[in-house]
Tab-separated table of C-alpha atoms in Angstrom:
chain	number	residue	atom	x	y	z
A	1	ASN	CA	-7.154	-13.605	21.355
A	2	ALA	CA	-4.699	-15.505	18.314
A	3	GLY	CA	-4.287	-12.820	15.990
A	4	VAL	CA	-3.115	-14.008	12.691
A	5	THR	CA	-2.843	-17.803	12.502
A	6	GLN	CA	-0.759	-19.424	9.671
A	7	THR	CA	-0.761	-23.307	8.719
A	8	PRO	CA	1.337	-24.845	8.137
A	9	LYS	CA	4.973	-23.810	10.093
A	10	PHE	CA	7.038	-26.006	7.878
A	11	GLN	CA	6.790	-27.675	4.519
A	12	VAL	CA	8.750	-29.710	2.266
A	13	LEU	CA	7.567	-29.628	-1.473
A	14	LYS	CA	8.830	-31.573	-4.523
A	15	THR	CA	8.964	-29.570	-7.781
A	16	GLY	CA	5.689	-29.411	-9.353
A	17	GLN	CA	3.821	-30.209	-6.789
A	18	SER	CA	1.022	-27.750	-5.330
A	19	MET	CA	-0.220	-26.642	-1.980
A	20	THR	CA	-2.212	-23.679	-0.123
A	21	LEU	CA	-0.769	-21.924	2.593
A	22	GLN	CA	-3.664	-21.190	5.220
A	23	CYS	CA	-4.127	-17.800	6.985
A	24	ALA	CA	-6.790	-16.759	9.000
A	25	GLN	CA	-7.253	-13.993	11.364
A	26	ASP	CA	-9.623	-13.484	13.852
A	27	MET	CA	-9.797	-9.368	14.618
A	28	ASN	CA	-12.076	-8.664	11.752
A	29	HIS	CA	-9.823	-7.007	9.716
A	30	GLU	CA	-10.707	-6.259	6.094
A	31	TYR	CA	-7.026	-6.135	4.892
A	32	MET	CA	-4.588	-8.945	4.552
A	33	SER	CA	-1.397	-9.639	2.544
A	34	TRP	CA	1.146	-12.121	1.872
A	35	TYR	CA	4.935	-11.356	1.799
A	36	ARG	CA	7.818	-13.933	1.250
A	37	GLN	CA	11.400	-13.297	2.807
A	38	ASP	CA	14.472	-14.534	1.619
A	39	PRO	CA	17.882	-14.563	3.482
A	40	GLY	CA	19.090	-11.031	3.555
A	41	MET	CA	16.366	-9.682	2.131
A	42	GLY	CA	13.247	-7.698	3.520
A	43	LEU	CA	9.681	-8.648	3.061
A	44	ARG	CA	8.535	-8.745	-0.388
A	45	LEU	CA	4.544	-8.424	-1.368
A	46	ILE	CA	2.850	-11.074	-3.015
A	47	HIS	CA	-0.755	-10.526	-2.866
A	48	TYR	CA	-3.374	-8.545	-1.178
A	49	SER	CA	-6.658	-8.093	-0.400
A	50	VAL	CA	-8.433	-5.071	0.760
A	51	GLY	CA	-11.424	-7.040	1.453
A	52	ALA	CA	-13.454	-10.280	1.053
A	53	GLY	CA	-14.034	-10.911	-2.770
A	54	ILE	CA	-11.509	-8.408	-3.800
A	55	THR	CA	-7.072	-9.508	-4.208
A	56	ASP	CA	-4.537	-7.425	-6.424
A	57	GLN	CA	-1.154	-8.120	-6.965
A	58	GLY	CA	1.806	-7.369	-5.206
A	59	GLU	CA	5.362	-7.091	-6.097
A	60	VAL	CA	6.544	-10.694	-7.148
A	61	PRO	CA	2.694	-12.683	-7.899
A	62	ASN	CA	4.143	-14.680	-10.236
A	63	GLY	CA	3.275	-18.208	-9.628
A	64	TYR	CA	1.182	-17.466	-6.348
A	65	ASN	CA	-3.224	-17.410	-6.612
A	66	VAL	CA	-4.985	-15.980	-3.854
A	67	SER	CA	-8.680	-15.797	-3.004
A	68	ARG	CA	-10.527	-14.193	-0.162
A	69	SER	CA	-14.185	-15.964	0.123
A	70	THR	CA	-14.534	-14.598	3.687
A	71	THR	CA	-13.325	-11.733	6.217
A	72	GLU	CA	-11.283	-14.469	8.276
A	73	ASP	CA	-9.454	-16.050	5.516
A	74	PHE	CA	-7.069	-15.938	2.848
A	75	PRO	CA	-4.815	-18.789	1.585
A	76	LEU	CA	-2.110	-18.627	-0.839
A	77	ARG	CA	-2.048	-21.105	-3.250
A	78	LEU	CA	1.193	-22.775	-5.455
A	79	LEU	CA	-0.015	-24.318	-8.447
A	80	SER	CA	3.222	-25.468	-9.402
A	81	ALA	CA	5.809	-25.452	-6.820
A	82	ALA	CA	9.713	-24.264	-8.015
A	83	PRO	CA	12.729	-23.980	-5.999
A	84	SER	CA	12.575	-20.317	-6.406
A	85	GLN	CA	9.744	-20.527	-4.823
A	86	THR	CA	11.689	-21.517	-1.607
A	87	SER	CA	11.243	-19.075	1.437
A	88	VAL	CA	9.661	-18.081	4.610
A	89	TYR	CA	6.133	-16.725	3.825
A	90	PHE	CA	4.299	-14.349	5.954
A	91	CYS	CA	0.229	-13.585	6.303
A	92	ALA	CA	-0.615	-9.929	7.777
A	93	SER	CA	-3.600	-8.395	8.574
A	94	SER	CA	-4.766	-4.894	9.628
A	95	TYR	CA	-7.966	-3.103	9.699
A	96	SER	CA	-7.724	-0.985	6.732
A	97	PRO	CA	-4.851	-0.666	4.306
A	98	GLY	CA	-4.880	3.349	4.630
A	99	ALA	CA	-4.205	5.868	7.824
A	100	HIS	CA	-3.986	4.865	11.122
A	101	THR	CA	-4.091	1.289	10.929
A	102	GLU	CA	-1.054	-1.171	12.611
A	103	ALA	CA	0.024	-4.567	10.704
A	104	PHE	CA	-0.177	-7.972	12.291
A	105	PHE	CA	2.079	-10.614	11.293
A	106	GLY	CA	1.720	-14.353	11.339
A	107	GLN	CA	4.484	-16.364	12.851
A	108	GLY	CA	5.673	-17.569	9.355
A	109	THR	CA	5.652	-20.678	6.688
A	110	ARG	CA	9.333	-22.023	6.069
A	111	LEU	CA	8.803	-23.504	2.651
A	112	THR	CA	11.570	-25.366	1.037
A	113	VAL	CA	11.169	-26.679	-2.414
A	114	VAL	CA	13.203	-29.385	-4.043
B	16	GLY	CA	6.719	2.043	-7.219
B	17	ILE	CA	7.540	3.595	-3.701
B	18	GLN	CA	11.444	2.996	-2.305
B	19	VAL	CA	12.331	2.325	1.031
B	20	GLU	CA	15.798	2.377	2.304
B	21	GLN	CA	17.315	1.576	5.693
B	22	SER	CA	20.990	2.257	6.961
B	23	PRO	CA	23.099	1.088	8.384
B	24	PRO	CA	22.399	-2.831	6.891
B	25	ASP	CA	24.347	-3.959	9.698
B	26	LEU	CA	25.327	-2.827	13.529
B	27	ILE	CA	27.586	-4.178	16.291
B	28	LEU	CA	26.976	-3.052	19.540
B	29	GLN	CA	28.393	-3.822	23.322
B	30	GLU	CA	25.673	-3.721	25.411
B	31	GLY	CA	24.693	-0.493	27.328
B	32	ALA	CA	25.487	1.299	23.925
B	33	ASN	CA	22.664	3.783	21.879
B	34	SER	CA	22.058	3.449	18.565
B	35	THR	CA	19.918	5.231	15.645
B	36	LEU	CA	18.421	3.702	12.577
B	37	ARG	CA	17.447	5.160	9.629
B	38	CYS	CA	14.538	4.745	7.115
B	39	ASN	CA	13.946	6.712	4.015
B	40	PHE	CA	11.443	6.559	1.576
B	41	SER	CA	11.426	8.128	-1.884
B	42	ASP	CA	7.679	9.318	-1.853
B	43	SER	CA	4.744	10.619	0.639
B	44	VAL	CA	2.936	7.550	2.893
B	45	ASN	CA	-0.064	7.120	4.430
B	46	ASN	CA	1.362	4.635	7.258
B	47	LEU	CA	5.129	4.083	8.619
B	48	GLN	CA	5.832	1.059	10.988
B	49	TRP	CA	8.407	-0.099	12.385
B	50	PHE	CA	8.750	-3.977	13.004
B	51	HIS	CA	11.508	-5.962	15.436
B	52	GLN	CA	12.435	-9.680	13.912
B	53	ASN	CA	13.921	-11.453	16.643
B	54	PRO	CA	16.265	-14.496	16.119
B	55	TRP	CA	13.688	-16.978	15.688
B	56	GLY	CA	11.969	-14.859	12.780
B	57	GLN	CA	8.843	-13.260	14.633
B	58	LEU	CA	8.021	-9.668	13.500
B	59	ILE	CA	6.979	-7.808	16.140
B	60	ASN	CA	5.305	-4.300	16.052
B	61	LEU	CA	7.237	-1.670	17.615
B	62	PHE	CA	5.894	1.380	16.621
B	63	TYR	CA	3.112	2.747	14.361
B	64	ILE	CA	4.391	6.096	13.550
B	65	PRO	CA	3.635	8.024	10.049
B	66	SER	CA	4.310	11.358	11.638
B	67	GLY	CA	5.836	12.808	14.759
B	68	THR	CA	7.432	11.239	17.785
B	69	LYS	CA	6.517	8.165	20.178
B	70	GLN	CA	8.483	6.124	22.939
B	71	ASN	CA	8.362	2.931	24.471
B	72	GLY	CA	10.445	2.315	27.577
B	73	ARG	CA	14.016	2.083	25.754
B	74	LEU	CA	12.942	2.508	22.386
B	75	SER	CA	11.801	5.788	20.232
B	76	ALA	CA	10.880	6.669	17.247
B	77	THR	CA	10.809	9.976	15.305
B	78	THR	CA	9.121	10.352	11.734
B	79	VAL	CA	9.429	13.538	9.577
B	80	ALA	CA	6.978	12.999	6.991
B	81	THR	CA	7.854	16.214	4.815
B	82	GLU	CA	11.161	15.471	4.467
B	83	ARG	CA	10.574	11.650	3.922
B	84	TYR	CA	12.447	10.077	6.806
B	85	SER	CA	12.348	8.085	10.054
B	86	LEU	CA	14.248	7.312	12.556
B	87	LEU	CA	14.399	4.583	15.411
B	88	TYR	CA	16.202	5.422	18.782
B	89	ILE	CA	17.627	2.474	20.994
B	90	SER	CA	18.903	3.325	24.222
B	91	SER	CA	20.986	1.037	26.735
B	92	SER	CA	21.000	-1.504	24.231
B	93	GLN	CA	20.272	-5.572	25.764
B	94	THR	CA	20.998	-8.445	24.173
B	95	THR	CA	17.570	-9.052	23.600
B	96	ASP	CA	17.701	-6.120	21.233
B	97	SER	CA	19.468	-8.444	18.782
B	98	GLY	CA	17.576	-9.126	15.593
B	99	VAL	CA	16.478	-7.352	12.131
B	100	TYR	CA	14.678	-4.191	12.414
B	101	PHE	CA	12.194	-3.402	9.626
B	102	CYS	CA	10.727	-0.039	8.500
B	103	ALA	CA	7.683	-0.707	6.415
B	104	VAL	CA	5.621	2.511	4.774
B	105	GLU	CA	2.078	2.358	3.174
B	106	ASN	CA	1.839	3.652	-0.233
B	107	THR	CA	-1.547	3.049	-2.594
B	108	ASP	CA	-2.846	0.175	-0.506
B	109	LYS	CA	0.707	-1.792	-0.104
B	110	LEU	CA	2.843	-1.949	2.665
B	111	ILE	CA	6.314	-1.946	1.328
B	112	PHE	CA	9.004	-3.183	3.549
B	113	GLY	CA	12.674	-1.768	3.561
B	114	THR	CA	15.775	-4.223	3.886
B	115	GLY	CA	16.433	-4.389	7.315
B	116	THR	CA	19.307	-3.081	9.808
B	117	ARG	CA	20.682	-6.335	11.126
B	118	LEU	CA	21.567	-5.277	14.900
B	119	GLN	CA	23.350	-7.882	16.906
B	120	VAL	CA	23.850	-6.668	20.492
B	121	PHE	CA	26.980	-8.463	22.426
B	122	PRO	CA	27.492	-8.731	26.527
């Protein structure tokens, strides 16, 4: 059981480049989300999805796009990377966002924008 | 939005000592979890505990939802307990993290 899989693990981008961070889960979870973690800080919610075809903004959505065409996948797109987006990105999933569910995290993607 | 505060921000212990980490939150929540982020950055679920008390080996957690706080107890700490401990609360479909407690355990 793979759980939550993120690719790539590391990425270096030049300012203005675009890229997609991939996230896939094999637990048939309805709820998926993306976080960023900056040094000395907790995780901040970027976008989340309560099910296929439904997405919503979190605390820090600017500069990021998401879509949810299948239950398994929730990619995060950076359309024009900026140095302020240098961070570690985590994807998470849970059966549902409400009570009696646990969130499980991928191993993270370390992104550097130069 | 909901505010999540953790204390202390940093904690240094000698192996074998006990510690208590606290998480305060500003509104009612449907879900509260404790995570350990190890030195390699991996986030590991410790407890799902929206209310009550749970124990798992040397770790235990208590959440008093009516008073809006949760406590994580670590007994007989080991060097492998080092890392950052986060609590996260769910409110209106969003899982919101505190800023964490960084724990260093020395032999």
